[in-house]
Coordinates of C-alpha atoms in Angstrom, one line a residue:
Chain A
X1 CA 98.5 53.1 161.3
X2 CA 94.8 53.0 162.7
X3 CA 93.9 51.9 166.2
X4 CA 95.2 48.3 166.8
X5 CA 97.0 48.4 163.5
X6 CA 94.5 46.3 161.3
X7 CA 96.0 44.7 158.3
X8 CA 95.5 42.0 155.7
X9 CA 96.3 38.7 157.2
X10 CA 97.2 37.4 153.5
X11 CA 99.5 38.8 150.6
X12 CA 97.4 38.3 148.0
X13 CA 94.9 40.9 147.9
X14 CA 91.8 41.3 145.5
X15 CA 90.5 44.4 144.3
X16 CA 87.5 45.4 142.1
X17 CA 86.4 48.9 140.0
X18 CA 82.7 49.1 140.8
X19 CA 81.9 52.0 138.6
X20 CA 83.9 54.7 136.7
X21 CA 84.1 58.6 136.8
X22 CA 82.9 60.3 133.5
X23 CA 85.7 62.6 133.7
X24 CA 88.4 60.0 132.5
X25 CA 88.7 57.3 129.9
X26 CA 87.9 53.8 131.6
X27 CA 91.3 52.6 130.6
X28 CA 93.1 55.6 132.2
X29 CA 91.3 55.0 135.4
X30 CA 92.2 51.2 135.2
X31 CA 95.6 52.3 134.8
X32 CA 95.9 55.0 137.5
X33 CA 94.5 52.5 139.9
X34 CA 96.8 49.5 138.7
X35 CA 100.1 52.0 138.9
X36 CA 98.7 53.1 142.6
X37 CA 98.6 49.4 143.8
X38 CA 102.1 48.6 142.0
X39 CA 103.6 51.4 144.3
X40 CA 102.5 49.4 147.3
X41 CA 103.2 45.7 145.6
X42 CA 107.0 47.0 145.1
X43 CA 107.8 47.7 148.5
X44 CA 105.7 44.8 150.2
X45 CA 105.2 41.3 149.8
X46 CA 101.4 41.7 148.7
X47 CA 100.2 41.1 145.4
X48 CA 97.0 42.6 144.1
X49 CA 94.5 40.6 141.7
X50 CA 91.6 42.6 140.1
X51 CA 88.1 40.7 139.9
X52 CA 85.7 42.1 137.7
X53 CA 82.7 40.4 139.9
X54 CA 81.8 39.4 143.1
X55 CA 83.1 40.5 146.5
X56 CA 86.7 41.7 146.5
X57 CA 88.9 42.7 149.6
X58 CA 89.1 46.3 148.1
X59 CA 86.0 47.6 146.4
X60 CA 86.7 50.8 144.7
X61 CA 83.8 53.3 143.7
X62 CA 83.1 56.8 142.9
X63 CA 80.0 58.5 144.3
X64 CA 78.8 62.1 145.4
X65 CA 77.4 63.4 148.3
X66 CA 75.8 60.6 150.5
X67 CA 76.6 57.4 149.4
X68 CA 75.5 55.0 151.7
X69 CA 78.3 55.4 154.6
X70 CA 78.3 57.8 157.3
X71 CA 80.7 59.9 155.7
X72 CA 79.0 61.6 153.0
X73 CA 81.1 63.7 150.4
X74 CA 80.8 67.6 150.3
X75 CA 80.7 68.7 146.6
X76 CA 83.9 70.2 144.7
X77 CA 86.9 70.6 146.9
X78 CA 87.2 69.9 150.5
X79 CA 87.2 66.2 150.7
X80 CA 88.4 64.4 147.7
X81 CA 88.4 60.7 148.9
X82 CA 88.5 58.3 151.9
X83 CA 89.1 54.7 152.3
X84 CA 88.6 52.2 155.2
X85 CA 91.2 50.3 157.0
X86 CA 91.5 46.6 156.3
X87 CA 88.6 44.3 157.8
X88 CA 85.8 42.4 156.4
X89 CA 83.0 44.2 154.9
X90 CA 83.3 47.8 153.8
X91 CA 86.8 47.3 155.1
X92 CA 89.6 48.5 152.8
X93 CA 87.1 50.1 150.5
X94 CA 88.1 53.2 148.6
X95 CA 85.5 55.9 147.6
X96 CA 86.2 59.1 145.3
X97 CA 84.3 62.1 145.3
X98 CA 82.5 62.5 141.8
X99 CA 82.0 66.0 142.4
X100 CA 85.8 66.4 141.9
X101 CA 87.2 66.8 138.5
X102 CA 89.3 63.7 137.9
X103 CA 92.5 63.4 135.7
X104 CA 95.4 61.6 134.7
X105 CA 97.5 64.4 133.9
X106 CA 99.7 66.5 136.6
X107 CA 97.8 69.5 136.2
X108 CA 96.2 72.2 138.4
X109 CA 92.7 71.9 136.7
X110 CA 91.7 68.9 138.5
X111 CA 92.7 66.2 140.9
X112 CA 95.2 63.5 139.8
X113 CA 93.7 60.1 140.2
X114 CA 96.8 58.1 140.6
X115 CA 97.8 60.3 143.5
X116 CA 94.7 60.2 145.2
X117 CA 94.4 56.5 144.5
X118 CA 97.7 55.7 145.9
X119 CA 97.3 57.8 149.0
X120 CA 93.7 55.8 149.6
X121 CA 94.9 52.3 148.9
X122 CA 97.8 53.3 151.5
X123 CA 94.7 53.5 154.0
X124 CA 93.1 50.3 152.5
X125 CA 96.3 48.6 153.7
X126 CA 96.2 49.9 156.9
X127 CA 98.4 53.3 157.1
X128 CA 96.9 56.3 158.8
X129 CA 98.0 59.9 157.9
X130 CA 101.6 61.1 158.2
X131 CA 102.7 64.4 158.9
X132 CA 105.7 64.2 156.7
X133 CA 105.2 66.9 154.2
X134 CA 106.2 65.2 151.2
X135 CA 104.8 61.8 151.9
X136 CA 102.2 60.2 150.1
X137 CA 100.3 59.6 153.2
X138 CA 100.2 63.3 154.0
X139 CA 96.4 64.3 154.3
X140 CA 96.6 67.3 151.8
X141 CA 96.5 66.9 148.2
X142 CA 99.6 68.2 146.4
X143 CA 99.9 68.3 142.6
X144 CA 103.1 66.7 141.5
X145 CA 104.9 65.0 138.6
X146 CA 103.5 61.5 138.6
X147 CA 106.0 60.3 136.0
X148 CA 108.4 58.6 138.3
X149 CA 106.7 59.2 141.3
X150 CA 108.5 57.4 144.7
X151 CA 107.1 56.7 147.9
X152 CA 108.8 58.7 150.6
X153 CA 110.9 57.1 153.2
X154 CA 107.9 57.5 155.7
X155 CA 105.6 55.7 153.5
X156 CA 107.9 52.7 153.1
X157 CA 108.6 52.6 156.9
X158 CA 105.0 52.6 157.5
X159 CA 103.8 50.0 155.1
X160 CA 106.6 47.8 156.1
X161 CA 105.9 48.0 159.6
X162 CA 102.7 46.3 158.7
X163 CA 103.6 44.0 156.0
X164 CA 107.5 43.8 155.7
X165 CA 109.8 44.2 152.7
X166 CA 109.3 42.4 149.4
X167 CA 110.0 38.8 149.0
X168 CA 113.4 38.1 147.6
X169 CA 112.7 36.0 144.6
X170 CA 114.7 33.8 142.2
X171 CA 113.9 36.7 139.2
X172 CA 110.9 34.8 138.1
X173 CA 107.6 36.0 138.4
X174 CA 106.1 34.3 141.3
X175 CA 102.8 34.4 140.3
X176 CA 102.0 34.4 136.4
X177 CA 99.8 37.3 135.8
X178 CA 97.1 37.8 132.9
X179 CA 99.2 39.7 130.2
X180 CA 96.6 42.4 129.9
X181 CA 96.7 43.2 133.5
X182 CA 99.7 42.3 135.3
X183 CA 99.0 42.2 139.2
X184 CA 102.6 42.0 140.2
X185 CA 105.9 43.5 139.0
X186 CA 108.7 40.9 138.4
X187 CA 111.5 41.7 140.6
X188 CA 113.6 42.6 137.9
X189 CA 111.2 45.7 137.1
X190 CA 110.9 46.6 140.9
X191 CA 112.6 49.7 141.5
X192 CA 115.8 48.9 143.8
X193 CA 114.7 49.9 147.2
X194 CA 116.9 50.8 150.0
X195 CA 116.6 47.8 152.2
X196 CA 115.2 49.1 155.6
X197 CA 118.3 48.1 157.5
X198 CA 120.8 50.0 155.2
X199 CA 121.4 53.7 156.8
X200 CA 120.2 56.6 154.5
X201 CA 123.1 58.2 153.1
X202 CA 123.5 61.5 154.6
X203 CA 122.8 64.2 151.8
X204 CA 124.2 67.6 152.6
X205 CA 121.1 69.6 152.5
X206 CA 121.4 72.4 149.8
X207 CA 122.0 75.7 151.8
X208 CA 118.8 77.7 151.3
X209 CA 119.3 81.3 152.3
X210 CA 117.5 82.3 155.2
X211 CA 114.6 84.8 154.9
X212 CA 115.7 88.6 155.7
X213 CA 114.4 90.2 158.6
X214 CA 111.4 92.4 157.4
X215 CA 112.9 95.5 158.4
X216 CA 116.4 94.9 157.0
X217 CA 117.2 98.4 155.5
X218 CA 118.6 96.6 152.6
X219 CA 115.8 94.5 151.8
X220 CA 115.1 94.0 148.0
X221 CA 112.4 92.0 146.4
X222 CA 112.3 89.9 143.2
X223 CA 108.7 90.8 142.4
X224 CA 105.7 91.8 144.0
X225 CA 101.8 91.5 143.2
X226 CA 98.4 91.7 144.4
X227 CA 96.2 88.7 144.9
X228 CA 92.6 89.2 145.9
X229 CA 93.0 92.3 147.9
X230 CA 96.4 91.2 149.8
X231 CA 100.0 91.8 148.6
X232 CA 102.5 89.5 148.0
X233 CA 106.3 90.2 148.2
X234 CA 108.5 87.7 146.8
X235 CA 112.2 87.2 147.4
X236 CA 113.7 83.7 146.6
X237 CA 111.5 81.1 147.7
X238 CA 110.2 83.5 150.6
X239 CA 106.8 85.5 150.3
X240 CA 105.7 88.1 152.8
X241 CA 101.9 88.5 152.8
X242 CA 100.3 91.6 153.8
X243 CA 96.7 91.5 154.2
X244 CA 94.4 94.7 154.4
X245 CA 92.6 93.2 157.4
X246 CA 95.7 92.0 159.7
X247 CA 98.3 94.3 160.6
X248 CA 100.7 91.6 161.0
X249 CA 102.8 90.4 158.2
X250 CA 102.5 86.7 157.4
X251 CA 105.6 85.0 156.4
X252 CA 105.2 81.8 153.9
X253 CA 107.1 80.3 151.0
X254 CA 106.2 79.8 147.5
X255 CA 106.2 76.3 147.6
X256 CA 103.4 76.3 150.5
X257 CA 101.0 78.1 148.2
X258 CA 102.1 76.7 144.7
X259 CA 104.3 73.4 145.2
X260 CA 105.4 72.8 141.7
X261 CA 106.2 76.5 140.8
X262 CA 110.1 77.1 141.3
X263 CA 111.2 79.8 143.6
X264 CA 113.0 83.1 142.3
X265 CA 110.2 84.9 140.4
X266 CA 111.3 88.0 138.0
X267 CA 107.9 89.5 137.9
X268 CA 104.4 89.0 138.9
X269 CA 101.0 90.8 138.3
X270 CA 97.4 90.5 138.9
X271 CA 94.3 91.1 136.4
X272 CA 91.8 91.3 139.3
X273 CA 88.8 91.1 136.9
X274 CA 89.9 87.7 135.5
X275 CA 90.9 86.7 139.3
X276 CA 94.2 85.7 137.8
X277 CA 98.0 86.5 138.9
X278 CA 100.7 85.8 136.3
X279 CA 104.4 84.9 137.5
X280 CA 107.2 85.4 135.2
X281 CA 110.5 83.3 135.5
X282 CA 113.4 83.5 133.0
X283 CA 111.4 83.2 129.3
X284 CA 108.6 81.4 130.8
X285 CA 105.1 82.3 132.8
X286 CA 102.5 80.7 134.7
X287 CA 99.0 81.6 135.4
X288 CA 97.1 80.9 138.6
X289 CA 94.2 81.3 140.1
X290 CA 94.0 81.2 143.9
X291 CA 96.1 77.7 144.7
X292 CA 95.1 76.4 141.3
X293 CA 97.7 76.7 138.4
X294 CA 95.8 77.0 135.0
X295 CA 96.5 74.2 132.8
X296 CA 98.5 74.3 129.9
X297 CA 101.5 76.5 131.7
X298 CA 104.4 77.5 131.5
X299 CA 104.0 79.1 128.4
X300 CA 107.0 81.1 126.6
X301 CA 107.0 84.8 127.2
X302 CA 107.2 85.2 123.4
X303 CA 103.3 84.3 123.2
X304 CA 102.9 87.8 124.7
X305 CA 104.4 89.5 121.8
X306 CA 107.9 89.7 123.0
X307 CA 110.9 89.5 120.5
X308 CA 113.2 86.6 121.1
X309 CA 115.9 89.0 122.2
X310 CA 114.1 89.4 125.4
X311 CA 115.2 86.4 127.5
X312 CA 113.4 87.6 131.0
X313 CA 111.3 90.3 132.4
X314 CA 112.6 92.4 135.3
X315 CA 109.2 93.6 136.7
X316 CA 105.6 94.0 135.5
X317 CA 102.4 95.6 137.0
X318 CA 98.5 95.8 135.9
X319 CA 97.0 99.1 135.5
X320 CA 93.4 98.3 136.9
X321 CA 92.0 101.4 135.3
X322 CA 93.3 101.4 131.7
X323 CA 93.5 97.6 131.6
X324 CA 96.8 97.7 130.5
X325 CA 100.0 95.8 131.6
X326 CA 103.3 97.1 131.5
X327 CA 106.4 95.2 131.3
X328 CA 110.0 96.4 132.3
X329 CA 113.1 95.1 130.5
X330 CA 116.1 97.1 131.4
X331 CA 115.5 100.6 130.8
X332 CA 112.9 100.1 128.6
X333 CA 109.1 98.9 129.0
X334 CA 106.3 97.7 126.8
X335 CA 102.5 98.0 127.2
X336 CA 100.2 94.9 126.6
X337 CA 96.4 95.3 126.1
X338 CA 94.9 92.6 128.1
X339 CA 91.4 93.2 126.4
X340 CA 93.1 92.5 123.0
X341 CA 95.8 90.4 124.4
X342 CA 98.2 91.8 122.3
X343 CA 101.3 94.1 122.7
X344 CA 100.6 97.8 122.0
X345 CA 102.2 99.6 118.9
X346 CA 105.1 102.1 119.3
X347 CA 106.8 100.1 122.0
X348 CA 109.2 99.5 123.9
X349 CA 109.7 103.0 124.9
X350 CA 112.3 104.6 127.6
X351 CA 111.2 104.1 131.3
X352 CA 112.4 107.4 132.0
X353 CA 110.3 109.3 129.5
X354 CA 107.1 108.2 130.9
X355 CA 107.6 107.3 134.6
X356 CA 109.0 110.3 136.4
X357 CA 112.1 109.9 138.1
X358 CA 112.7 106.1 137.2
X359 CA 115.8 106.3 135.5
X360 CA 117.0 102.6 136.3
X361 CA 115.6 99.2 136.0
X362 CA 112.9 98.2 137.8
X363 CA 113.0 95.2 140.2
X364 CA 109.3 95.0 140.9
X365 CA 106.1 97.1 140.4
X366 CA 102.8 97.5 142.3
X367 CA 99.6 99.4 141.6
X368 CA 97.7 100.2 144.7
X369 CA 95.1 103.0 145.4
X370 CA 95.5 104.0 142.0
X371 CA 99.4 105.2 142.5
X372 CA 102.3 103.0 141.1
X373 CA 105.2 101.7 143.3
X374 CA 108.6 101.2 141.5
X375 CA 111.1 99.1 143.5
X376 CA 114.8 99.4 142.6
X377 CA 117.1 97.6 145.2
X378 CA 116.0 98.7 148.8
X379 CA 114.4 101.9 147.6
X380 CA 111.0 102.4 146.3
X381 CA 109.5 105.4 144.2
X382 CA 105.8 106.2 144.3
X383 CA 104.4 107.9 141.0
X384 CA 101.4 109.5 140.2
X385 CA 101.4 108.5 136.4
X386 CA 98.3 110.2 135.6
X387 CA 99.9 113.9 136.6
X388 CA 103.4 112.3 135.9
X389 CA 104.7 113.2 139.1
X390 CA 107.1 111.5 141.5
X391 CA 105.4 111.7 144.9
X392 CA 108.1 110.5 147.1
X393 CA 110.6 107.9 147.8
X394 CA 110.7 105.1 150.6
X395 CA 112.4 102.2 151.6
X396 CA 111.4 99.2 149.9
X397 CA 110.0 97.4 153.0
X398 CA 107.9 100.7 154.1
X399 CA 104.7 98.3 153.8
X400 CA 105.9 96.2 156.7
X401 CA 105.3 98.8 159.4
X402 CA 109.0 99.2 160.1
Chain B
X1 CA 85.0 93.4 172.5
X2 CA 85.2 93.7 168.9
X3 CA 81.9 92.8 167.2
X4 CA 82.3 89.4 165.9
X5 CA 82.0 89.8 162.1
X6 CA 79.8 87.4 160.0
X7 CA 83.0 86.0 158.1
X8 CA 84.5 85.1 161.7
X9 CA 81.1 83.3 162.5
X10 CA 81.6 81.5 159.2
X11 CA 85.5 80.6 159.7
X12 CA 84.5 79.3 163.1
X13 CA 81.8 77.1 162.2
X14 CA 83.9 75.7 159.2
X15 CA 86.8 75.3 161.6
X16 CA 84.4 73.5 164.1
X17 CA 83.1 70.8 161.3
X18 CA 86.8 70.5 160.4
X19 CA 87.8 69.6 163.7
X20 CA 85.0 67.2 164.3
X21 CA 85.7 65.6 161.0
X22 CA 89.2 65.1 161.5
X23 CA 90.5 65.7 164.9
X24 CA 87.5 64.0 167.0
X25 CA 86.3 67.2 168.2
X26 CA 83.1 66.9 170.2
X27 CA 81.1 70.0 171.0
X28 CA 79.3 69.4 174.3
X29 CA 75.7 70.3 173.6
X30 CA 74.5 70.7 176.9
X31 CA 77.6 72.1 178.5
X32 CA 76.6 74.5 180.9
X33 CA 80.2 76.2 180.7
X34 CA 80.3 77.4 177.1
X35 CA 84.3 78.3 178.1
X36 CA 84.6 74.6 178.5
X37 CA 83.8 74.2 174.6
X38 CA 86.1 76.9 173.8
X39 CA 88.9 75.5 175.7
X40 CA 88.4 72.3 174.3
X41 CA 88.3 73.7 170.6
X42 CA 91.4 75.5 171.5
X43 CA 93.1 72.3 172.1
X44 CA 92.0 70.7 169.0
X45 CA 93.2 73.5 167.0
X46 CA 96.5 73.4 168.6
X47 CA 96.2 69.4 167.9
X48 CA 95.9 70.3 164.2
X49 CA 98.5 72.9 164.4
X50 CA 101.2 70.9 165.6
X51 CA 100.4 68.3 163.1
X52 CA 100.9 70.4 160.2
X53 CA 103.7 72.2 161.7
X54 CA 102.0 75.4 161.9
X55 CA 103.0 77.9 164.9
X56 CA 100.7 76.3 167.9
X57 CA 98.6 79.1 169.2
X58 CA 95.1 77.4 169.6
X59 CA 93.9 80.2 167.6
X60 CA 91.8 80.4 164.4
X61 CA 94.7 82.4 162.7
X62 CA 94.6 82.9 158.8
X63 CA 97.3 80.1 158.2
X64 CA 95.6 77.6 160.1
X65 CA 92.4 78.7 158.3
X66 CA 94.2 78.4 155.0
X67 CA 95.4 74.9 155.9
X68 CA 91.8 73.7 156.9
X69 CA 90.6 75.0 153.4
X70 CA 93.0 72.8 151.3
X71 CA 91.9 69.8 149.2
X72 CA 92.4 66.7 151.4
X73 CA 91.7 63.0 152.4
X74 CA 88.6 62.3 154.3
X75 CA 90.4 60.3 156.8
X76 CA 90.8 61.7 160.1
X77 CA 94.4 62.8 161.1
X78 CA 94.4 61.5 164.8
X79 CA 94.0 57.9 165.6
X80 CA 90.8 57.9 167.6
X81 CA 89.1 57.2 164.4
X82 CA 86.0 55.2 165.0

């Protein structure tokens, strides 16, 4: 909570939407905000009534840059919104940065208004930030599925410390709400909440495999790709990040970069000219640009021209010189023309016939400084495809200064 | 000492603004002792790192910078919000 834990000293709180973002339909803005209030009313005795004029407790508005308070917005990205703790005047008000691209979808091409509004309204009710990673009140924006979005236990504990749990009622809505804009969910609809006194049932944490040592001689990888000059090595949910500027290897997880991508990539490659990395898993693929995942994904790999008999890809690498991307499946490979976005004729071909010394499946592939690196288990094969020469064989983790 | 590259200067400036905005870092403008400022900033970096569960080094390492650059809410993370 904020210093001195300010809270509304009443249970029926009012709000007013002062203006709208042109990014969304007005009805969608209203629905996102109503849904955000419902999250909090479902776990507290609070009710939220919308006013259409005059002064409401929580005034909601969109604005860009300097907008009349001491906390100007900063253009696209960075700060998305802010809100004031309960008090008179500006207290409780929530401001959203109009320089952002607001959306009602769970997309990566903009910020979901429901998620950000639910967070900011937590501030409007008196909650500070949480350092619990999946909590709604965690300060960093995370795109996630909003269909049956639930508050985390930390959020519930926080808000109920201020207002207590929802009031038990005899099943009838305690307040008649105008039909077009329900201000309160009737208890029957309220999600059953674990009351604070019930001990959370102990869920046995699923056993995630521990990260292998960097210099484990048996280390193998699921996929490898370059990304803006760096090289990322993937295995399960783990990422090893190698930068040309720092000698040490950074250890991350896939979810810390792309929270909604499931771990265990089959293949990955970068088309650096488009600042785009593609990830493959089973018969689907995703395209990302930095942190943001392009909208409209995942897509089926058949969109790239694979026959339906191909259920997954072993490895992929993009040749920055020829603009061709090579996809490896079993002992064969395809060549995909990134300019025409189509598979080349005469494929698939045998890997061994065109890539010297690579007579087996390929786990991962990489192009660096014009040379190709094909990974199979804990070994790696450096190949000069122009001169059709296998240069050397190394350990897969030779990149980690072992 | 290695020459502080332009990028590092930019990163430091960005971090300073971030810490001022979200961790109540106040640069003592007329402080005689430059090092006093630096230690103060290191403490604030540690505070931020511990909030986000990063390795607490007090240094502006890449993971710390990455976290600072992620889209976020404009409200400070620590309670001395005035």
